[in-house]
């Protein structure tokens, strides 16, 4: 065989070898993976909402708070639930006291003594449910990216009640669903590195773990609840609730 022909044959073998090597890397269905972790963040439960406004003088009105009754799913630790509920009572008390009201708290409406019922302007009851759904996959074809997220579901209700009759003076709800925390991002990156078949690189970016995600979601849910509650406890609204409750007492 002539030297020129030998060179052509060797060249063809080298090219075909590169081709089959590229195929071997791509076709088994195991694209190259890169794992990155961004989980060094510190996340703590932060159930605190900044209360604005000056301290108003005492107005001689009593408001009774009933401890919240919020049902949770098994994903949420019971200790987180208790801290959430405890903080709500504490900050609701602070908001009302700053507006000049006296506040008493009871575990249940049935525990309110008769003399308190007759004296109190309003009873505030809060109930509802909160769940966190784990490992939901969201795909984005436009960016070749998918996210693994934890997401909240739930709704809280707050009722303003006339103490003696237990008739509802006013009620409203706060939607605390669809609050998300990203657990992991997965990016598919197809590159042509000079071969015949492009390579697919899977970049997995670990953003956080489930416990941090739960804390993030509950912190945001708490803030959302307190924003709405603060609006409902404005002076204008409280004056209206007082008027309605007083009329209800007269009709007894």
PDB file of C-alpha atoms in Angstrom:
ATOM      1  CA  UNK A   1       0.000   0.000   0.000  1.00  0.00           C
ATOM      2  CA  UNK A   2       1.268   3.424  -0.859  1.00  0.00           C
ATOM      3  CA  UNK A   3       2.059   5.900   1.886  1.00  0.00           C
ATOM      4  CA  UNK A   4      -0.630   8.323   0.669  1.00  0.00           C
ATOM      5  CA  UNK A   5      -3.313   5.656   0.766  1.00  0.00           C
ATOM      6  CA  UNK A   6      -2.181   4.560   4.228  1.00  0.00           C
ATOM      7  CA  UNK A   7      -2.513   8.115   5.512  1.00  0.00           C
ATOM      8  CA  UNK A   8      -6.055   8.375   4.136  1.00  0.00           C
ATOM      9  CA  UNK A   9      -7.068   5.081   5.764  1.00  0.00           C
ATOM     10  CA  UNK A  10      -5.543   6.052   9.105  1.00  0.00           C
ATOM     11  CA  UNK A  11      -7.254   9.439   8.918  1.00  0.00           C
ATOM     12  CA  UNK A  12     -10.601   7.805   8.233  1.00  0.00           C
ATOM     13  CA  UNK A  13     -10.137   5.450  11.163  1.00  0.00           C
ATOM     14  CA  UNK A  14      -9.296   8.341  13.474  1.00  0.00           C
ATOM     15  CA  UNK A  15     -12.349  10.329  12.365  1.00  0.00           C
ATOM     16  CA  UNK A  16     -14.685   7.353  12.683  1.00  0.00           C
ATOM     17  CA  UNK A  17     -13.171   6.569  16.075  1.00  0.00           C
ATOM     18  CA  UNK A  18     -13.913  10.103  17.243  1.00  0.00           C
ATOM     19  CA  UNK A  19     -17.422   9.769  15.859  1.00  0.00           C
ATOM     20  CA  UNK A  20     -18.158   6.543  17.714  1.00  0.00           C
ATOM     21  CA  UNK A  21     -16.557   7.901  20.878  1.00  0.00           C
ATOM     22  CA  UNK A  22     -18.926  10.878  20.726  1.00  0.00           C
ATOM     23  CA  UNK A  23     -21.840   8.530  20.152  1.00  0.00           C
ATOM     24  CA  UNK A  24     -20.779   6.394  23.071  1.00  0.00           C
ATOM     25  CA  UNK A  25     -20.776   9.466  25.301  1.00  0.00           C
ATOM     26  CA  UNK A  26     -24.192  10.619  24.142  1.00  0.00           C
ATOM     27  CA  UNK A  27     -26.359   7.648  23.297  1.00  0.00           C
ATOM     28  CA  UNK A  28     -26.447   5.663  26.555  1.00  0.00           C
ATOM     29  CA  UNK A  29     -28.790   8.274  28.002  1.00  0.00           C
ATOM     30  CA  UNK A  30     -26.395   9.356  30.705  1.00  0.00           C
ATOM     31  CA  UNK A  31     -25.489  12.980  29.930  1.00  0.00           C
ATOM     32  CA  UNK A  32     -22.602  14.520  31.817  1.00  0.00           C
ATOM     33  CA  UNK A  33     -23.723  15.926  35.165  1.00  0.00           C
ATOM     34  CA  UNK A  34     -22.357  18.762  37.228  1.00  0.00           C
ATOM     35  CA  UNK A  35     -23.627  19.305  40.759  1.00  0.00           C
ATOM     36  CA  UNK A  36     -23.298  22.684  42.458  1.00  0.00           C
ATOM     37  CA  UNK A  37     -24.464  23.464  45.971  1.00  0.00           C
ATOM     38  CA  UNK A  38     -25.584  26.890  47.158  1.00  0.00           C
ATOM     39  CA  UNK A  39     -26.853  25.688  50.525  1.00  0.00           C
ATOM     40  CA  UNK A  40     -24.592  27.709  52.778  1.00  0.00           C
ATOM     41  CA  UNK A  41     -27.379  30.199  53.598  1.00  0.00           C
ATOM     42  CA  UNK A  42     -28.701  30.452  57.128  1.00  0.00           C
ATOM     43  CA  UNK A  43     -32.498  30.563  57.342  1.00  0.00           C
ATOM     44  CA  UNK A  44     -34.334  30.929  60.656  1.00  0.00           C
ATOM     45  CA  UNK A  45     -37.996  31.338  61.507  1.00  0.00           C
ATOM     46  CA  UNK A  46     -38.694  35.059  61.630  1.00  0.00           C
ATOM     47  CA  UNK A  47     -42.279  35.621  62.673  1.00  0.00           C
ATOM     48  CA  UNK A  48     -42.103  39.339  63.233  1.00  0.00           C
ATOM     49  CA  UNK A  49     -43.844  42.197  61.462  1.00  0.00           C
ATOM     50  CA  UNK A  50     -42.805  45.826  62.083  1.00  0.00           C
ATOM     51  CA  UNK A  51     -45.704  47.603  63.792  1.00  0.00           C
ATOM     52  CA  UNK A  52     -46.037  51.223  62.722  1.00  0.00           C
ATOM     53  CA  UNK A  53     -47.875  54.148  64.240  1.00  0.00           C
ATOM     54  CA  UNK A  54     -47.640  56.028  67.505  1.00  0.00           C
ATOM     55  CA  UNK A  55     -49.030  54.843  70.821  1.00  0.00           C
ATOM     56  CA  UNK A  56     -52.647  55.995  71.115  1.00  0.00           C
ATOM     57  CA  UNK A  57     -54.202  56.876  74.499  1.00  0.00           C
ATOM     58  CA  UNK A  58     -56.340  54.228  76.192  1.00  0.00           C
ATOM     59  CA  UNK A  59     -59.883  54.152  74.795  1.00  0.00           C
ATOM     60  CA  UNK A  60     -61.480  51.980  77.534  1.00  0.00           C
ATOM     61  CA  UNK A  61     -62.372  49.225  75.058  1.00  0.00           C
ATOM     62  CA  UNK A  62     -61.492  45.569  75.575  1.00  0.00           C
ATOM     63  CA  UNK A  63     -60.768  43.170  72.716  1.00  0.00           C
ATOM     64  CA  UNK A  64     -60.546  39.420  73.342  1.00  0.00           C
ATOM     65  CA  UNK A  65     -58.149  37.302  71.282  1.00  0.00           C
ATOM     66  CA  UNK A  66     -58.768  33.597  70.812  1.00  0.00           C
ATOM     67  CA  UNK A  67     -55.667  31.519  70.158  1.00  0.00           C
ATOM     68  CA  UNK A  68     -55.410  30.636  66.436  1.00  0.00           C
ATOM     69  CA  UNK A  69     -56.363  27.143  65.345  1.00  0.00           C
ATOM     70  CA  UNK A  70     -54.369  26.409  62.209  1.00  0.00           C
ATOM     71  CA  UNK A  71     -54.303  22.886  60.815  1.00  0.00           C
ATOM     72  CA  UNK A  72     -51.030  21.820  59.183  1.00  0.00           C
ATOM     73  CA  UNK A  73     -49.874  18.867  57.112  1.00  0.00           C
ATOM     74  CA  UNK A  74     -47.196  16.459  58.326  1.00  0.00           C
ATOM     75  CA  UNK A  75     -44.428  18.235  56.391  1.00  0.00           C
ATOM     76  CA  UNK A  76     -44.533  21.218  58.785  1.00  0.00           C
ATOM     77  CA  UNK A  77     -42.987  20.539  62.211  1.00  0.00           C
ATOM     78  CA  UNK A  78     -45.441  21.068  65.057  1.00  0.00           C
ATOM     79  CA  UNK A  79     -42.957  23.364  66.812  1.00  0.00           C
ATOM     80  CA  UNK A  80     -43.012  25.693  63.768  1.00  0.00           C
ATOM     81  CA  UNK A  81     -46.826  25.740  63.854  1.00  0.00           C
ATOM     82  CA  UNK A  82     -46.881  26.631  67.554  1.00  0.00           C
ATOM     83  CA  UNK A  83     -44.366  29.420  67.098  1.00  0.00           C
ATOM     84  CA  UNK A  84     -46.378  30.772  64.135  1.00  0.00           C
ATOM     85  CA  UNK A  85     -49.594  30.837  66.187  1.00  0.00           C
ATOM     86  CA  UNK A  86     -47.919  32.235  69.302  1.00  0.00           C
ATOM     87  CA  UNK A  87     -46.340  35.073  67.307  1.00  0.00           C
ATOM     88  CA  UNK A  88     -49.683  35.943  65.700  1.00  0.00           C
ATOM     89  CA  UNK A  89     -51.353  36.345  69.100  1.00  0.00           C
ATOM     90  CA  UNK A  90     -48.455  38.389  70.461  1.00  0.00           C
ATOM     91  CA  UNK A  91     -48.308  40.768  67.505  1.00  0.00           C
ATOM     92  CA  UNK A  92     -52.078  41.127  67.227  1.00  0.00           C
ATOM     93  CA  UNK A  93     -52.052  42.121  70.901  1.00  0.00           C
ATOM     94  CA  UNK A  94     -49.283  44.636  70.235  1.00  0.00           C
ATOM     95  CA  UNK A  95     -51.161  46.172  67.290  1.00  0.00           C
ATOM     96  CA  UNK A  96     -54.374  46.560  69.302  1.00  0.00           C
ATOM     97  CA  UNK A  97     -52.638  47.882  72.417  1.00  0.00           C
ATOM     98  CA  UNK A  98     -50.824  50.486  70.347  1.00  0.00           C
ATOM     99  CA  UNK A  99     -54.221  51.634  69.099  1.00  0.00           C
ATOM    100  CA  UNK A 100     -55.399  52.134  72.698  1.00  0.00           C
ATOM    101  CA  UNK A 101     -57.299  48.871  73.278  1.00  0.00           C
ATOM    102  CA  UNK A 102     -56.949  46.570  76.262  1.00  0.00           C
ATOM    103  CA  UNK A 103     -56.455  42.929  75.265  1.00  0.00           C
ATOM    104  CA  UNK A 104     -57.265  39.607  76.930  1.00  0.00           C
ATOM    105  CA  UNK A 105     -56.450  36.189  75.467  1.00  0.00           C
ATOM    106  CA  UNK A 106     -58.219  32.849  75.834  1.00  0.00           C
ATOM    107  CA  UNK A 107     -57.700  29.432  74.335  1.00  0.00           C
ATOM    108  CA  UNK A 108     -61.325  29.064  73.250  1.00  0.00           C
ATOM    109  CA  UNK A 109     -64.500  31.154  73.113  1.00  0.00           C
ATOM    110  CA  UNK A 110     -66.109  28.833  75.663  1.00  0.00           C
ATOM    111  CA  UNK A 111     -63.508  29.908  78.247  1.00  0.00           C
ATOM    112  CA  UNK A 112     -64.503  33.596  78.187  1.00  0.00           C
ATOM    113  CA  UNK A 113     -66.214  34.511  81.500  1.00  0.00           C
ATOM    114  CA  UNK A 114     -69.635  36.130  81.265  1.00  0.00           C
ATOM    115  CA  UNK A 115     -68.454  39.428  82.739  1.00  0.00           C
ATOM    116  CA  UNK A 116     -65.730  39.651  80.080  1.00  0.00           C
ATOM    117  CA  UNK A 117     -68.270  38.908  77.339  1.00  0.00           C
ATOM    118  CA  UNK A 118     -70.436  41.774  78.553  1.00  0.00           C
ATOM    119  CA  UNK A 119     -67.508  44.140  78.847  1.00  0.00           C
ATOM    120  CA  UNK A 120     -65.578  43.280  75.679  1.00  0.00           C
ATOM    121  CA  UNK A 121     -66.071  45.173  72.454  1.00  0.00           C
ATOM    122  CA  UNK A 122     -65.009  42.377  70.100  1.00  0.00           C
ATOM    123  CA  UNK A 123     -63.673  38.845  70.000  1.00  0.00           C
ATOM    124  CA  UNK A 124     -61.088  38.009  67.323  1.00  0.00           C
ATOM    125  CA  UNK A 125     -60.938  34.393  66.154  1.00  0.00           C
ATOM    126  CA  UNK A 126     -58.472  33.002  63.625  1.00  0.00           C
ATOM    127  CA  UNK A 127     -58.522  29.574  62.027  1.00  0.00           C
ATOM    128  CA  UNK A 128     -57.534  27.929  58.783  1.00  0.00           C
ATOM    129  CA  UNK A 129     -55.070  25.498  57.302  1.00  0.00           C
ATOM    130  CA  UNK A 130     -51.551  25.478  55.942  1.00  0.00           C
ATOM    131  CA  UNK A 131     -49.749  22.784  53.984  1.00  0.00           C
ATOM    132  CA  UNK A 132     -46.424  22.583  52.185  1.00  0.00           C
ATOM    133  CA  UNK A 133     -46.134  20.410  49.091  1.00  0.00           C
ATOM    134  CA  UNK A 134     -42.646  19.081  48.375  1.00  0.00           C
ATOM    135  CA  UNK A 135     -40.617  18.345  45.226  1.00  0.00           C
ATOM    136  CA  UNK A 136     -42.891  19.906  42.625  1.00  0.00           C
ATOM    137  CA  UNK A 137     -41.189  20.077  39.220  1.00  0.00           C
ATOM    138  CA  UNK A 138     -41.685  23.190  37.084  1.00  0.00           C
ATOM    139  CA  UNK A 139     -40.330  23.111  33.532  1.00  0.00           C
ATOM    140  CA  UNK A 140     -39.361  26.060  31.347  1.00  0.00           C
ATOM    141  CA  UNK A 141     -38.730  24.965  27.756  1.00  0.00           C
ATOM    142  CA  UNK A 142     -37.657  28.458  26.717  1.00  0.00           C
ATOM    143  CA  UNK A 143     -34.637  28.399  29.023  1.00  0.00           C
ATOM    144  CA  UNK A 144     -33.995  24.626  29.051  1.00  0.00           C
ATOM    145  CA  UNK A 145     -34.397  24.789  32.805  1.00  0.00           C
ATOM    146  CA  UNK A 146     -36.537  23.037  35.341  1.00  0.00           C
ATOM    147  CA  UNK A 147     -36.995  23.831  39.003  1.00  0.00           C
ATOM    148  CA  UNK A 148     -37.729  21.538  41.897  1.00  0.00           C
ATOM    149  CA  UNK A 149     -39.728  23.566  44.404  1.00  0.00           C
ATOM    150  CA  UNK A 150     -41.619  23.336  47.669  1.00  0.00           C
ATOM    151  CA  UNK A 151     -44.881  25.297  47.588  1.00  0.00           C
ATOM    152  CA  UNK A 152     -47.482  26.318  50.145  1.00  0.00           C
ATOM    153  CA  UNK A 153     -51.199  25.724  50.104  1.00  0.00           C
ATOM    154  CA  UNK A 154     -53.666  27.200  52.553  1.00  0.00           C
ATOM    155  CA  UNK A 155     -56.048  29.885  53.695  1.00  0.00           C
ATOM    156  CA  UNK A 156     -56.491  31.676  57.023  1.00  0.00           C
ATOM    157  CA  UNK A 157     -59.740  33.249  58.230  1.00  0.00           C
ATOM    158  CA  UNK A 158     -60.122  36.020  60.790  1.00  0.00           C
ATOM    159  CA  UNK A 159     -63.533  36.705  62.316  1.00  0.00           C
ATOM    160  CA  UNK A 160     -64.524  39.723  64.401  1.00  0.00           C
ATOM    161  CA  UNK A 161     -67.314  38.530  66.676  1.00  0.00           C
ATOM    162  CA  UNK A 162     -69.737  40.242  69.054  1.00  0.00           C
ATOM    163  CA  UNK A 163     -68.849  38.582  72.397  1.00  0.00           C
ATOM    164  CA  UNK A 164     -72.284  37.836  73.887  1.00  0.00           C
ATOM    165  CA  UNK A 165     -74.192  36.666  70.824  1.00  0.00           C
ATOM    166  CA  UNK A 166     -71.099  35.389  68.959  1.00  0.00           C
ATOM    167  CA  UNK A 167     -72.553  36.932  65.812  1.00  0.00           C
ATOM    168  CA  UNK A 168     -69.940  37.820  63.204  1.00  0.00           C
ATOM    169  CA  UNK A 169     -69.304  41.550  62.861  1.00  0.00           C
ATOM    170  CA  UNK A 170     -66.743  41.236  60.082  1.00  0.00           C
ATOM    171  CA  UNK A 171     -64.644  38.489  58.526  1.00  0.00           C
ATOM    172  CA  UNK A 172     -61.885  38.249  55.956  1.00  0.00           C
ATOM    173  CA  UNK A 173     -59.440  35.679  54.649  1.00  0.00           C
ATOM    174  CA  UNK A 174     -55.796  35.588  53.649  1.00  0.00           C
ATOM    175  CA  UNK A 175     -54.674  33.283  50.850  1.00  0.00           C
ATOM    176  CA  UNK A 176     -51.279  31.844  51.771  1.00  0.00           C
ATOM    177  CA  UNK A 177     -51.014  29.402  48.873  1.00  0.00           C
ATOM    178  CA  UNK A 178     -48.459  29.378  46.032  1.00  0.00           C
ATOM    179  CA  UNK A 179     -45.568  30.687  48.121  1.00  0.00           C
ATOM    180  CA  UNK A 180     -42.500  28.954  46.669  1.00  0.00           C
ATOM    181  CA  UNK A 181     -38.978  28.047  47.707  1.00  0.00           C
ATOM    182  CA  UNK A 182     -36.592  26.578  45.120  1.00  0.00           C
ATOM    183  CA  UNK A 183     -34.889  23.367  46.233  1.00  0.00           C
ATOM    184  CA  UNK A 184     -32.920  22.665  43.071  1.00  0.00           C
ATOM    185  CA  UNK A 185     -32.426  24.041  39.572  1.00  0.00           C
ATOM    186  CA  UNK A 186     -31.637  21.731  36.668  1.00  0.00           C
ATOM    187  CA  UNK A 187     -30.186  23.308  33.520  1.00  0.00           C
ATOM    188  CA  UNK A 188     -29.713  21.301  30.309  1.00  0.00           C
ATOM    189  CA  UNK A 189     -26.846  22.696  28.263  1.00  0.00           C
ATOM    190  CA  UNK A 190     -26.156  21.149  24.847  1.00  0.00           C
ATOM    191  CA  UNK A 191     -22.773  22.070  23.447  1.00  0.00           C
ATOM    192  CA  UNK A 192     -20.980  21.221  20.229  1.00  0.00           C
ATOM    193  CA  UNK A 193     -17.374  20.655  21.217  1.00  0.00           C
ATOM    194  CA  UNK A 194     -16.167  19.984  17.704  1.00  0.00           C
ATOM    195  CA  UNK A 195     -17.538  16.471  17.314  1.00  0.00           C
ATOM    196  CA  UNK A 196     -20.369  15.269  15.150  1.00  0.00           C
ATOM    197  CA  UNK A 197     -22.755  14.786  18.069  1.00  0.00           C
ATOM    198  CA  UNK A 198     -23.314  17.593  20.608  1.00  0.00           C
ATOM    199  CA  UNK A 199     -22.886  16.765  24.281  1.00  0.00           C
ATOM    200  CA  UNK A 200     -25.565  17.386  26.866  1.00  0.00           C
ATOM    201  CA  UNK A 201     -24.445  18.718  30.222  1.00  0.00           C
ATOM    202  CA  UNK A 202     -26.878  18.594  33.127  1.00  0.00           C
ATOM    203  CA  UNK A 203     -26.111  21.317  35.658  1.00  0.00           C
ATOM    204  CA  UNK A 204     -27.825  20.591  38.974  1.00  0.00           C
ATOM    205  CA  UNK A 205     -27.736  23.560  41.307  1.00  0.00           C
ATOM    206  CA  UNK A 206     -28.827  22.732  44.831  1.00  0.00           C
ATOM    207  CA  UNK A 207     -30.366  25.892  46.272  1.00  0.00           C
ATOM    208  CA  UNK A 208     -31.581  24.777  49.691  1.00  0.00           C
ATOM    209  CA  UNK A 209     -32.994  21.846  51.639  1.00  0.00           C
ATOM    210  CA  UNK A 210     -36.558  21.133  52.705  1.00  0.00           C
ATOM    211  CA  UNK A 211     -36.198  22.492  56.232  1.00  0.00           C
ATOM    212  CA  UNK A 212     -34.865  25.838  54.998  1.00  0.00           C
ATOM    213  CA  UNK A 213     -37.612  25.884  52.362  1.00  0.00           C
ATOM    214  CA  UNK A 214     -40.304  25.384  55.024  1.00  0.00           C
ATOM    215  CA  UNK A 215     -38.884  28.258  57.065  1.00  0.00           C
ATOM    216  CA  UNK A 216     -38.732  30.551  54.012  1.00  0.00           C
ATOM    217  CA  UNK A 217     -42.329  29.778  53.068  1.00  0.00           C
ATOM    218  CA  UNK A 218     -43.689  30.180  56.601  1.00  0.00           C
ATOM    219  CA  UNK A 219     -41.829  33.485  57.057  1.00  0.00           C
ATOM    220  CA  UNK A 220     -43.438  34.848  53.887  1.00  0.00           C
ATOM    221  CA  UNK A 221     -46.863  33.499  54.872  1.00  0.00           C
ATOM    222  CA  UNK A 222     -46.610  35.179  58.276  1.00  0.00           C
ATOM    223  CA  UNK A 223     -45.671  38.505  56.709  1.00  0.00           C
ATOM    224  CA  UNK A 224     -48.570  38.260  54.249  1.00  0.00           C
ATOM    225  CA  UNK A 225     -51.041  37.560  57.066  1.00  0.00           C
ATOM    226  CA  UNK A 226     -49.793  40.445  59.206  1.00  0.00           C
ATOM    227  CA  UNK A 227     -49.921  42.902  56.290  1.00  0.00           C
ATOM    228  CA  UNK A 228     -53.600  42.109  55.740  1.00  0.00           C
ATOM    229  CA  UNK A 229     -54.465  42.035  59.450  1.00  0.00           C
ATOM    230  CA  UNK A 230     -52.818  45.430  59.994  1.00  0.00           C
ATOM    231  CA  UNK A 231     -55.027  46.905  57.258  1.00  0.00           C
ATOM    232  CA  UNK A 232     -58.164  45.405  58.803  1.00  0.00           C
ATOM    233  CA  UNK A 233     -57.232  46.847  62.206  1.00  0.00           C
ATOM    234  CA  UNK A 234     -56.936  50.418  60.953  1.00  0.00           C
ATOM    235  CA  UNK A 235     -58.724  53.108  62.978  1.00  0.00           C
ATOM    236  CA  UNK A 236     -61.343  53.572  60.273  1.00  0.00           C
ATOM    237  CA  UNK A 237     -62.196  49.866  60.245  1.00  0.00           C
ATOM    238  CA  UNK A 238     -62.100  49.481  64.029  1.00  0.00           C
ATOM    239  CA  UNK A 239     -64.501  52.423  64.439  1.00  0.00           C
ATOM    240  CA  UNK A 240     -66.884  50.653  62.060  1.00  0.00           C
ATOM    241  CA  UNK A 241     -66.584  47.318  63.909  1.00  0.00           C
ATOM    242  CA  UNK A 242     -67.230  49.128  67.200  1.00  0.00           C
ATOM    243  CA  UNK A 243     -70.389  50.716  65.835  1.00  0.00           C
ATOM    244  CA  UNK A 244     -71.748  47.421  64.472  1.00  0.00           C
ATOM    245  CA  UNK A 245     -70.896  45.513  67.675  1.00  0.00           C
ATOM    246  CA  UNK A 246     -72.569  48.187  69.834  1.00  0.00           C
ATOM    247  CA  UNK A 247     -75.763  47.942  67.783  1.00  0.00           C
ATOM    248  CA  UNK A 248     -75.708  44.140  68.161  1.00  0.00           C
ATOM    249  CA  UNK A 249     -75.394  44.441  71.949  1.00  0.00           C
ATOM    250  CA  UNK A 250     -78.419  46.756  72.070  1.00  0.00           C
ATOM    251  CA  UNK A 251     -80.536  44.237  70.144  1.00  0.00           C
ATOM    252  CA  UNK A 252     -79.925  41.412  72.631  1.00  0.00           C
TER     253      UNK A 252
END
